[in-house]
PDB file of C-alpha atoms in Angstrom:
ATOM      1  CA  MET W   1     -68.674 108.860 -73.773  1.00  0.00           C
ATOM      2  CA  ASN W   2     -67.892 106.164 -76.355  1.00  0.00           C
ATOM      3  CA  THR W   3     -66.518 102.964 -74.860  1.00  0.00           C
ATOM      4  CA  TRP W   4     -64.561 100.340 -76.769  1.00  0.00           C
ATOM      5  CA  HIS W   5     -65.099  96.612 -76.145  1.00  0.00           C
ATOM      6  CA  ILE W   6     -62.600  93.765 -75.834  1.00  0.00           C
ATOM      7  CA  ILE W   7     -63.912  90.283 -76.598  1.00  0.00           C
ATOM      8  CA  ALA W   8     -62.094  86.984 -75.945  1.00  0.00           C
ATOM      9  CA  THR W   9     -63.196  84.163 -78.233  1.00  0.00           C
ATOM     10  CA  ASN W  10     -62.246  80.634 -79.190  1.00  0.00           C
ATOM     11  CA  ARG W  11     -64.346  80.942 -82.385  1.00  0.00           C
ATOM     12  CA  MET W  12     -67.213  79.077 -80.676  1.00  0.00           C
ATOM     13  CA  ASP W  13     -67.877  81.159 -77.545  1.00  0.00           C
ATOM     14  CA  ASP W  14     -67.388  84.866 -76.856  1.00  0.00           C
ATOM     15  CA  VAL W  15     -66.553  86.389 -73.489  1.00  0.00           C
ATOM     16  CA  ALA W  16     -66.918  90.150 -73.190  1.00  0.00           C
ATOM     17  CA  LEU W  17     -64.145  91.705 -71.143  1.00  0.00           C
ATOM     18  CA  GLU W  18     -64.602  95.056 -69.428  1.00  0.00           C
ATOM     19  CA  SER W  19     -62.892  97.997 -71.075  1.00  0.00           C
ATOM     20  CA  LYS W  20     -63.192 101.582 -70.011  1.00  0.00           C
ATOM     21  CA  GLU W  21     -60.860 102.863 -72.701  1.00  0.00           C
ATOM     22  CA  THR W  22     -62.218 105.687 -74.825  1.00  0.00           C
ATOM     23  CA  THR W  23     -59.562 105.714 -77.555  1.00  0.00           C
ATOM     24  CA  GLU W  24     -58.763 103.078 -80.147  1.00  0.00           C
ATOM     25  CA  SER W  25     -55.022 103.171 -79.476  1.00  0.00           C
ATOM     26  CA  ALA W  26     -55.494 102.530 -75.733  1.00  0.00           C
ATOM     27  CA  VAL W  27     -57.870  99.613 -76.268  1.00  0.00           C
ATOM     28  CA  ARG W  28     -55.603  98.096 -78.960  1.00  0.00           C
ATOM     29  CA  GLU W  29     -52.673  98.139 -76.529  1.00  0.00           C
ATOM     30  CA  LYS W  30     -54.760  96.490 -73.803  1.00  0.00           C
ATOM     31  CA  ALA W  31     -55.993  93.816 -76.269  1.00  0.00           C
ATOM     32  CA  LEU W  32     -52.419  93.110 -77.388  1.00  0.00           C
ATOM     33  CA  GLN W  33     -51.334  92.607 -73.772  1.00  0.00           C
ATOM     34  CA  LEU W  34     -54.281  90.275 -73.151  1.00  0.00           C
ATOM     35  CA  SER W  35     -53.426  88.211 -76.228  1.00  0.00           C
ATOM     36  CA  ARG W  36     -49.938  87.646 -74.843  1.00  0.00           C
ATOM     37  CA  LEU W  37     -51.408  86.462 -71.526  1.00  0.00           C
ATOM     38  CA  CYS W  38     -54.028  84.220 -73.188  1.00  0.00           C
ATOM     39  CA  PRO W  39     -52.300  82.771 -76.272  1.00  0.00           C
ATOM     40  CA  HIS W  40     -55.102  80.264 -77.008  1.00  0.00           C
ATOM     41  CA  ALA W  41     -57.821  82.902 -77.183  1.00  0.00           C
ATOM     42  CA  ILE W  42     -58.472  85.358 -79.972  1.00  0.00           C
ATOM     43  CA  ILE W  43     -58.841  88.869 -78.594  1.00  0.00           C
ATOM     44  CA  VAL W  44     -61.152  91.056 -80.681  1.00  0.00           C
ATOM     45  CA  VAL W  45     -61.566  94.817 -80.397  1.00  0.00           C
ATOM     46  CA  ARG W  46     -65.023  96.203 -81.164  1.00  0.00           C
ATOM     47  CA  ASP W  47     -65.924  99.846 -81.346  1.00  0.00           C
ATOM     48  CA  TYR W  48     -68.853 101.454 -79.556  1.00  0.00           C
ATOM     49  CA  ASP W  49     -71.141 100.509 -82.502  1.00  0.00           C
ATOM     50  CA  GLU W  50     -70.151  96.802 -82.167  1.00  0.00           C
ATOM     51  CA  ASN W  51     -68.031  96.843 -85.366  1.00  0.00           C
ATOM     52  CA  GLU W  52     -64.988  94.561 -85.166  1.00  0.00           C
ATOM     53  CA  ARG W  53     -61.892  96.700 -85.684  1.00  0.00           C
ATOM     54  CA  CYS W  54     -58.929  94.358 -85.088  1.00  0.00           C
ATOM     55  CA  ALA W  55     -57.993  91.006 -83.556  1.00  0.00           C
ATOM     56  CA  TYR W  56     -54.942  89.535 -81.813  1.00  0.00           C
ATOM     57  CA  GLU W  57     -53.768  85.994 -81.165  1.00  0.00           C
ATOM     58  CA  GLY W  58     -50.601  85.046 -79.307  1.00  0.00           C
ATOM     59  CA  GLY W  59     -49.364  88.636 -79.195  1.00  0.00           C
ATOM     60  CA  MET W  60     -49.751  89.263 -82.945  1.00  0.00           C
ATOM     61  CA  GLU W  61     -52.417  91.048 -84.943  1.00  0.00           C
ATOM     62  CA  ILE W  62     -54.409  88.681 -87.169  1.00  0.00           C
ATOM     63  CA  GLU W  63     -56.912  89.090 -90.009  1.00  0.00           C
ATOM     64  CA  LEU W  64     -60.555  89.364 -89.019  1.00  0.00           C
TER      65      LEU W  64
END
């Protein structure tokens, strides 16, 4: 089973958050919700090969 990863970062430190989502759409939705709850952190979604796929800040998608 391929598992997606959600990372919270302040551009200096990374904190890996647990994610048991197996689809990109589910993990993107969870990351978006987290970015609304933690507006000062950048929430990054990485795939199962550790490639960064998207990022959110303050409830909005941002450029990687």
